[in-house]
Amino acid sequence: MDQNTPSPGQKPDSLYAKSRKVVPPFEFDQQVANVFQDMISRSVPGYALVLDLIGLATAQYSQMSTNCYDLGCSLGASALKMQQQAAANCKVIAIDNSSAMIEKCKQQFTHLGLTDQIELHCQDINQTPISNASVVVLNYTLQFIEKPARAPLLNKIHQGMCENGVLIVSEKVRHSRTKTQDLLTNLHLDFKRQQGYSELEIAQKRASLETVLIAESEKEHLHRISNAGFSEVSIISKALNFTTFLGIKA
Ligand code: GEK
């Protein structure tokens, strides 16, 4: 599944094109699952590059007969990259707590003939046991987890990883300087306009995410990943206010 190639059953994102009296909080429901590939590609600058980096990191850090986790897999784009690059006898495990996403993801994997090669679970990642993991990916998922649960989740991941395993975390981030934050936000708005979203679509989607996507600063992320026990913690990609972090379990 390449984000430029339409996947079976996927439609263009026009969810926020019509004016709504009330914009309810964003949910990963059936409507979102139907358009998700288009939505994320047109909303997250650098998304395709980050998926490629996940593939490269998997090629370098996955270890034979270990587990590779895609936590908050949506339609399984990261899991697919991992499956393509993982070492022999690795098990790729993809998890999401949205049944609509998992159903669509299953359809994609069936279409690609990969149902036997990627394990799919509909589950809250806070409850997922992590074991024997050489690669763990949270690609734009941590931002949807309640703040107090973020550190315990990273601690659990660290405990369940093997030596020299890699953690990759991608997030929308917030700059601590208001002026810089405004600059990055304005460029992101222009990015969305360039992707064909109208002012109404941009405003309504923004309102719907307001209480659902809780962004933090790069500093907070770097601290939390280090505090969980990871070393060599670094930023491997940055496009406007979207950052990808990497940490190694020494
Ligand atoms: C990609 N990683 O394309 N447990 C499990 N899943 C969750 C939870 C939770 N507690 N909270 C949110 N999710 C993907 C994109 S999208 C990012 C990830 C975005 C799931 C949620 O259902 C959704 O599918 C995913 O995390 C976030 O590389 O939409 O910006």
mmCIF file of C-alpha atoms and ligand atoms in Angstrom:
data_model
loop_
_atom_site.group_PDB
_atom_site.id
_atom_site.type_symbol
_atom_site.label_atom_id
_atom_site.label_comp_id
_atom_site.label_asym_id
_atom_site.label_seq_id
_atom_site.Cartn_x
_atom_site.Cartn_y
_atom_site.Cartn_z
ATOM 1 C CA MET A 1 0.000 0.000 0.000
ATOM 2 C CA ASP A 2 1.631 3.200 -1.191
ATOM 3 C CA GLN A 3 -0.032 6.462 -0.181
ATOM 4 C CA ASN A 4 -0.095 7.454 -3.865
ATOM 5 C CA THR A 5 -1.866 4.265 -4.875
ATOM 6 C CA PRO A 6 -5.558 4.198 -3.956
ATOM 7 C CA SER A 7 -6.314 1.229 -1.684
ATOM 8 C CA PRO A 8 -9.475 -0.819 -2.137
ATOM 9 C CA GLY A 9 -12.557 0.958 -0.804
ATOM 10 C CA GLN A 10 -10.681 4.199 -0.058
ATOM 11 C CA LYS A 11 -12.359 7.479 -1.042
ATOM 12 C CA PRO A 12 -11.147 11.090 -1.285
ATOM 13 C CA ASP A 13 -11.504 12.996 1.989
ATOM 14 C CA SER A 14 -14.406 15.439 1.885
ATOM 15 C CA LEU A 15 -15.686 14.766 5.427
ATOM 16 C CA TYR A 16 -15.591 18.408 6.490
ATOM 17 C CA ALA A 17 -16.572 19.950 3.146
ATOM 18 C CA LYS A 18 -20.151 20.731 4.207
ATOM 19 C CA SER A 19 -20.884 23.249 6.910
ATOM 20 C CA ARG A 20 -21.897 21.619 10.230
ATOM 21 C CA LYS A 21 -23.942 23.373 12.903
ATOM 22 C CA VAL A 22 -21.925 21.680 15.602
ATOM 23 C CA VAL A 23 -18.531 20.090 14.961
ATOM 24 C CA PRO A 24 -18.299 17.041 17.240
ATOM 25 C CA PRO A 25 -14.940 15.854 18.601
ATOM 26 C CA PHE A 26 -12.940 13.846 16.060
ATOM 27 C CA GLU A 27 -13.430 10.070 16.125
ATOM 28 C CA PHE A 28 -11.756 7.259 14.201
ATOM 29 C CA ASP A 29 -15.103 5.931 13.004
ATOM 30 C CA GLN A 30 -16.304 4.318 9.777
ATOM 31 C CA GLN A 31 -16.470 7.618 7.865
ATOM 32 C CA VAL A 32 -12.870 8.435 8.773
ATOM 33 C CA ALA A 33 -11.669 4.895 8.017
ATOM 34 C CA ASN A 34 -13.202 5.167 4.507
ATOM 35 C CA VAL A 35 -11.069 8.218 3.621
ATOM 36 C CA PHE A 36 -8.116 7.836 5.982
ATOM 37 C CA GLN A 37 -5.379 7.223 3.425
ATOM 38 C CA ASP A 38 -6.236 10.449 1.592
ATOM 39 C CA MET A 39 -6.802 12.357 4.845
ATOM 40 C CA ILE A 40 -3.441 11.581 6.433
ATOM 41 C CA SER A 41 -1.431 12.026 3.214
ATOM 42 C CA ARG A 42 -2.931 15.477 2.650
ATOM 43 C CA SER A 43 -2.765 16.572 6.294
ATOM 44 C CA VAL A 44 0.653 15.448 7.526
ATOM 45 C CA PRO A 45 3.616 17.001 5.700
ATOM 46 C CA GLY A 46 6.398 14.446 5.275
ATOM 47 C CA TYR A 47 4.139 11.427 5.925
ATOM 48 C CA ALA A 48 5.518 9.422 2.962
ATOM 49 C CA LEU A 49 9.127 10.081 4.009
ATOM 50 C CA VAL A 50 8.412 8.968 7.579
ATOM 51 C CA LEU A 51 6.946 5.682 6.317
ATOM 52 C CA ASP A 52 10.123 5.131 4.291
ATOM 53 C CA LEU A 53 12.239 5.843 7.391
ATOM 54 C CA ILE A 54 10.222 3.272 9.352
ATOM 55 C CA GLY A 55 11.104 0.750 6.635
ATOM 56 C CA LEU A 56 14.803 1.664 6.785
ATOM 57 C CA ALA A 57 14.917 1.501 10.592
ATOM 58 C CA THR A 58 13.192 -1.889 10.484
ATOM 59 C CA ALA A 59 15.762 -3.166 7.978
ATOM 60 C CA GLN A 60 18.547 -2.005 10.275
ATOM 61 C CA TYR A 61 17.191 -2.854 13.728
ATOM 62 C CA SER A 62 14.765 -5.772 13.433
ATOM 63 C CA GLN A 63 16.255 -8.971 14.794
ATOM 64 C CA MET A 64 15.519 -12.523 13.713
ATOM 65 C CA SER A 65 12.572 -14.201 15.457
ATOM 66 C CA THR A 66 11.452 -11.085 17.345
ATOM 67 C CA ASN A 67 8.246 -8.991 17.294
ATOM 68 C CA CYS A 68 7.699 -5.670 15.465
ATOM 69 C CA TYR A 69 4.757 -3.600 16.720
ATOM 70 C CA ASP A 70 2.723 -0.939 14.911
ATOM 71 C CA LEU A 71 0.765 0.723 17.746
ATOM 72 C CA GLY A 72 -2.224 2.728 16.473
ATOM 73 C CA CYS A 73 -1.920 1.173 13.021
ATOM 74 C CA SER A 74 -5.005 2.729 11.329
ATOM 75 C CA LEU A 75 -4.883 1.145 7.844
ATOM 76 C CA GLY A 76 -1.532 -0.511 8.523
ATOM 77 C CA ALA A 77 0.804 1.710 6.466
ATOM 78 C CA SER A 78 3.660 1.414 8.997
ATOM 79 C CA ALA A 79 3.065 -2.315 9.574
ATOM 80 C CA LEU A 80 3.345 -2.845 5.859
ATOM 81 C CA LYS A 81 6.713 -1.080 5.701
ATOM 82 C CA MET A 82 7.871 -3.204 8.643
ATOM 83 C CA GLN A 83 6.647 -6.422 7.046
ATOM 84 C CA GLN A 84 8.578 -5.583 3.845
ATOM 85 C CA GLN A 85 11.873 -4.951 5.667
ATOM 86 C CA ALA A 86 11.855 -7.151 8.780
ATOM 87 C CA ALA A 87 14.474 -9.800 9.497
ATOM 88 C CA ALA A 88 13.647 -13.490 9.028
ATOM 89 C CA ASN A 89 10.950 -14.999 11.236
ATOM 90 C CA CYS A 90 9.830 -11.654 12.661
ATOM 91 C CA LYS A 91 6.196 -11.332 13.648
ATOM 92 C CA VAL A 92 4.620 -7.980 12.711
ATOM 93 C CA ILE A 93 1.796 -7.076 15.108
ATOM 94 C CA ALA A 94 -0.530 -4.175 14.244
ATOM 95 C CA ILE A 95 -2.931 -2.774 16.844
ATOM 96 C CA ASP A 96 -5.700 -0.183 16.836
ATOM 97 C CA ASN A 97 -8.692 0.364 19.107
ATOM 98 C CA SER A 98 -10.973 1.525 16.283
ATOM 99 C CA SER A 99 -12.948 -1.442 14.951
ATOM 100 C CA ALA A 100 -13.667 0.512 11.742
ATOM 101 C CA MET A 101 -9.919 0.986 11.136
ATOM 102 C CA ILE A 102 -9.117 -2.652 11.929
ATOM 103 C CA GLU A 103 -11.854 -3.847 9.552
ATOM 104 C CA LYS A 104 -10.517 -1.637 6.706
ATOM 105 C CA CYS A 105 -6.946 -2.633 7.531
ATOM 106 C CA LYS A 106 -7.922 -6.305 7.307
ATOM 107 C CA GLN A 107 -9.410 -5.625 3.846
ATOM 108 C CA GLN A 108 -6.139 -3.991 2.711
ATOM 109 C CA PHE A 109 -4.037 -6.896 3.959
ATOM 110 C CA THR A 110 -6.390 -9.442 2.362
ATOM 111 C CA HIS A 111 -6.154 -7.510 -0.924
ATOM 112 C CA LEU A 112 -2.346 -7.658 -0.683
ATOM 113 C CA GLY A 113 -2.338 -11.324 0.360
ATOM 114 C CA LEU A 114 -0.734 -10.494 3.707
ATOM 115 C CA THR A 115 -3.273 -11.714 6.254
ATOM 116 C CA ASP A 116 -0.989 -14.554 7.372
ATOM 117 C CA GLN A 117 2.000 -12.274 7.705
ATOM 118 C CA ILE A 118 0.696 -9.433 9.885
ATOM 119 C CA GLU A 119 -1.190 -10.062 13.115
ATOM 120 C CA LEU A 120 -4.029 -7.579 13.608
ATOM 121 C CA HIS A 121 -5.709 -6.787 16.940
ATOM 122 C CA CYS A 122 -8.499 -4.414 17.904
ATOM 123 C CA GLN A 123 -7.219 -3.316 21.293
ATOM 124 C CA ASP A 124 -6.308 -0.312 23.436
ATOM 125 C CA ILE A 125 -2.515 -0.034 23.168
ATOM 126 C CA ASN A 126 -2.401 0.850 26.870
ATOM 127 C CA GLN A 127 -3.475 -2.763 27.461
ATOM 128 C CA THR A 128 -1.288 -4.432 24.820
ATOM 129 C CA PRO A 129 1.446 -6.671 26.213
ATOM 130 C CA ILE A 130 4.789 -5.896 24.549
ATOM 131 C CA SER A 131 7.386 -8.670 24.475
ATOM 132 C CA ASN A 132 10.489 -9.701 22.555
ATOM 133 C CA ALA A 133 10.204 -6.489 20.473
ATOM 134 C CA SER A 134 13.024 -5.273 18.240
ATOM 135 C CA VAL A 135 10.978 -2.523 16.528
ATOM 136 C CA VAL A 136 8.107 -0.518 18.029
ATOM 137 C CA VAL A 137 6.370 2.255 16.082
ATOM 138 C CA LEU A 138 3.931 4.871 17.385
ATOM 139 C CA ASN A 139 3.330 6.786 14.153
ATOM 140 C CA TYR A 140 1.171 9.813 15.130
ATOM 141 C CA THR A 141 -0.606 7.774 17.843
ATOM 142 C CA LEU A 142 0.810 8.999 21.174
ATOM 143 C CA GLN A 143 -0.844 12.405 20.591
ATOM 144 C CA PHE A 144 -4.248 10.721 21.010
ATOM 145 C CA ILE A 145 -3.331 8.989 24.289
ATOM 146 C CA GLU A 146 -4.291 10.751 27.527
ATOM 147 C CA LYS A 147 -1.283 12.668 28.806
ATOM 148 C CA PRO A 148 -0.882 10.795 32.129
ATOM 149 C CA ALA A 149 -0.873 7.471 30.264
ATOM 150 C CA ARG A 150 1.973 8.431 27.885
ATOM 151 C CA ALA A 151 4.942 7.794 30.207
ATOM 152 C CA PRO A 152 3.580 4.439 31.491
ATOM 153 C CA LEU A 153 3.059 3.356 27.868
ATOM 154 C CA LEU A 154 6.656 4.200 26.888
ATOM 155 C CA ASN A 155 7.978 2.521 30.053
ATOM 156 C CA LYS A 156 6.043 -0.643 29.205
ATOM 157 C CA ILE A 157 7.373 -0.583 25.632
ATOM 158 C CA HIS A 158 10.952 -0.213 26.885
ATOM 159 C CA GLN A 159 10.520 -3.152 29.255
ATOM 160 C CA GLY A 160 9.188 -5.354 26.456
ATOM 161 C CA MET A 161 12.005 -4.615 24.021
ATOM 162 C CA CYS A 162 15.154 -6.575 23.329
ATOM 163 C CA GLU A 163 18.608 -5.086 23.531
ATOM 164 C CA ASN A 164 19.405 -2.827 20.574
ATOM 165 C CA GLY A 165 15.734 -2.557 19.645
ATOM 166 C CA VAL A 166 14.432 0.685 18.123
ATOM 167 C CA LEU A 167 11.465 2.857 19.084
ATOM 168 C CA ILE A 168 10.042 5.328 16.566
ATOM 169 C CA VAL A 169 7.554 7.981 17.663
ATOM 170 C CA SER A 170 6.012 10.505 15.247
ATOM 171 C CA GLU A 171 3.951 13.386 16.580
ATOM 172 C CA LYS A 172 2.422 16.717 15.798
ATOM 173 C CA VAL A 173 4.404 19.015 18.100
ATOM 174 C CA ARG A 174 3.829 22.414 19.652
ATOM 175 C CA HIS A 175 6.578 25.011 19.795
ATOM 176 C CA SER A 176 7.071 26.650 23.183
ATOM 177 C CA ARG A 177 7.618 30.099 21.574
ATOM 178 C CA THR A 178 4.251 31.522 20.509
ATOM 179 C CA LYS A 179 5.706 33.368 17.524
ATOM 180 C CA THR A 180 7.414 30.256 16.162
ATOM 181 C CA GLN A 181 4.316 28.164 16.854
ATOM 182 C CA ASP A 182 2.203 30.654 14.865
ATOM 183 C CA LEU A 183 4.682 30.612 11.997
ATOM 184 C CA LEU A 184 4.640 26.791 11.826
ATOM 185 C CA THR A 185 0.833 26.699 12.116
ATOM 186 C CA ASN A 186 0.437 29.196 9.274
ATOM 187 C CA LEU A 187 2.745 27.200 7.019
ATOM 188 C CA HIS A 188 0.800 24.037 7.893
ATOM 189 C CA LEU A 189 -2.458 25.799 6.970
ATOM 190 C CA ASP A 190 -0.894 26.733 3.619
ATOM 191 C CA PHE A 191 0.209 23.123 3.166
ATOM 192 C CA LYS A 192 -3.415 22.006 3.650
ATOM 193 C CA ARG A 193 -4.690 24.663 1.208
ATOM 194 C CA GLN A 194 -2.114 23.449 -1.309
ATOM 195 C CA GLN A 195 -3.459 19.917 -0.817
ATOM 196 C CA GLY A 196 -6.873 21.162 -1.938
ATOM 197 C CA TYR A 197 -8.646 21.598 1.407
ATOM 198 C CA SER A 198 -11.020 24.591 1.609
ATOM 199 C CA GLU A 199 -11.021 27.140 4.445
ATOM 200 C CA LEU A 200 -14.226 25.521 5.774
ATOM 201 C CA GLU A 201 -12.711 22.019 5.747
ATOM 202 C CA ILE A 202 -9.576 23.255 7.497
ATOM 203 C CA ALA A 203 -11.518 25.172 10.168
ATOM 204 C CA GLN A 204 -13.987 22.356 10.922
ATOM 205 C CA LYS A 205 -11.296 19.643 11.086
ATOM 206 C CA ARG A 206 -9.244 21.881 13.379
ATOM 207 C CA ALA A 207 -12.225 22.404 15.693
ATOM 208 C CA SER A 208 -12.953 18.668 15.781
ATOM 209 C CA LEU A 209 -9.359 17.828 16.793
ATOM 210 C CA GLU A 210 -9.038 20.556 19.402
ATOM 211 C CA THR A 211 -9.772 18.423 22.474
ATOM 212 C CA VAL A 212 -8.708 15.113 20.951
ATOM 213 C CA LEU A 213 -5.166 15.640 19.644
ATOM 214 C CA ILE A 214 -3.032 16.958 22.505
ATOM 215 C CA ALA A 215 0.315 18.084 21.099
ATOM 216 C CA GLU A 216 3.404 18.526 23.262
ATOM 217 C CA SER A 217 6.782 20.143 22.669
ATOM 218 C CA GLU A 218 9.783 18.305 21.228
ATOM 219 C CA LYS A 219 11.511 18.846 24.556
ATOM 220 C CA GLU A 220 8.720 16.998 26.423
ATOM 221 C CA HIS A 221 8.910 14.097 23.975
ATOM 222 C CA LEU A 222 12.704 13.872 24.100
ATOM 223 C CA HIS A 223 12.610 13.864 27.922
ATOM 224 C CA ARG A 224 9.892 11.252 28.138
ATOM 225 C CA ILE A 225 11.585 8.899 25.666
ATOM 226 C CA SER A 226 14.922 9.264 27.508
ATOM 227 C CA ASN A 227 13.267 8.846 30.901
ATOM 228 C CA ALA A 228 11.694 5.589 29.730
ATOM 229 C CA GLY A 229 15.264 4.296 29.354
ATOM 230 C CA PHE A 230 16.003 4.795 25.662
ATOM 231 C CA SER A 231 19.391 6.080 24.535
ATOM 232 C CA GLU A 232 20.634 7.824 21.381
ATOM 233 C CA VAL A 233 17.316 9.675 21.447
ATOM 234 C CA SER A 234 17.175 11.859 18.368
ATOM 235 C CA ILE A 235 14.978 13.539 15.795
ATOM 236 C CA ILE A 236 15.126 11.712 12.474
ATOM 237 C CA SER A 237 12.571 13.764 10.548
ATOM 238 C CA LYS A 238 10.891 17.132 10.867
ATOM 239 C CA ALA A 239 8.430 18.814 8.524
ATOM 240 C CA LEU A 240 6.880 21.983 9.939
ATOM 241 C CA ASN A 241 5.215 20.963 13.219
ATOM 242 C CA PHE A 242 5.472 17.194 12.635
ATOM 243 C CA THR A 243 8.459 15.455 14.189
ATOM 244 C CA THR A 244 9.726 11.875 14.276
ATOM 245 C CA PHE A 245 11.829 10.717 17.235
ATOM 246 C CA LEU A 246 13.991 7.610 17.517
ATOM 247 C CA GLY A 247 15.382 5.890 20.600
ATOM 248 C CA ILE A 248 17.429 2.740 21.069
ATOM 249 C CA LYS A 249 17.178 0.294 23.942
ATOM 250 C CA ALA A 250 20.831 -0.039 24.871
HETATM 251 C C1 GEK B 1 -0.100 5.473 10.090
HETATM 252 N N1 GEK B 1 0.010 4.967 12.474
HETATM 253 O O1 GEK B 1 -0.765 5.601 9.059
HETATM 254 N N2 GEK B 1 -5.257 2.249 21.346
HETATM 255 C C2 GEK B 1 -5.115 1.847 20.063
HETATM 256 N N3 GEK B 1 -5.190 2.693 18.997
HETATM 257 C C3 GEK B 1 -5.426 3.983 19.272
HETATM 258 C C4 GEK B 1 -5.588 4.479 20.584
HETATM 259 C C5 GEK B 1 -5.495 3.542 21.650
HETATM 260 N N4 GEK B 1 -5.631 3.916 22.935
HETATM 261 N N5 GEK B 1 -5.833 5.823 20.535
HETATM 262 C C6 GEK B 1 -5.812 6.147 19.217
HETATM 263 N N6 GEK B 1 -5.581 5.044 18.460
HETATM 264 C C7 GEK B 1 -0.870 5.347 11.384
HETATM 265 C C8 GEK B 1 -1.643 6.595 11.682
HETATM 266 S S1 GEK B 1 -3.606 7.711 13.278
HETATM 267 C C9 GEK B 1 -2.892 9.268 13.269
HETATM 268 C C10 GEK B 1 -2.188 6.662 13.069
HETATM 269 C C11 GEK B 1 -3.766 10.393 12.841
HETATM 270 C C12 GEK B 1 -5.484 4.949 16.997
HETATM 271 C C13 GEK B 1 -6.658 5.589 16.254
HETATM 272 O O2 GEK B 1 -7.782 4.732 16.206
HETATM 273 C C14 GEK B 1 -6.025 5.868 14.892
HETATM 274 O O3 GEK B 1 -6.274 4.847 13.972
HETATM 275 C C15 GEK B 1 -4.532 5.992 15.195
HETATM 276 O O4 GEK B 1 -4.365 5.670 16.565
HETATM 277 C C16 GEK B 1 -3.963 7.402 14.958
HETATM 278 O O5 GEK B 1 1.139 5.456 10.115
HETATM 279 O O6 GEK B 1 -4.936 10.180 12.469
HETATM 280 O O7 GEK B 1 -3.226 11.555 12.886
#
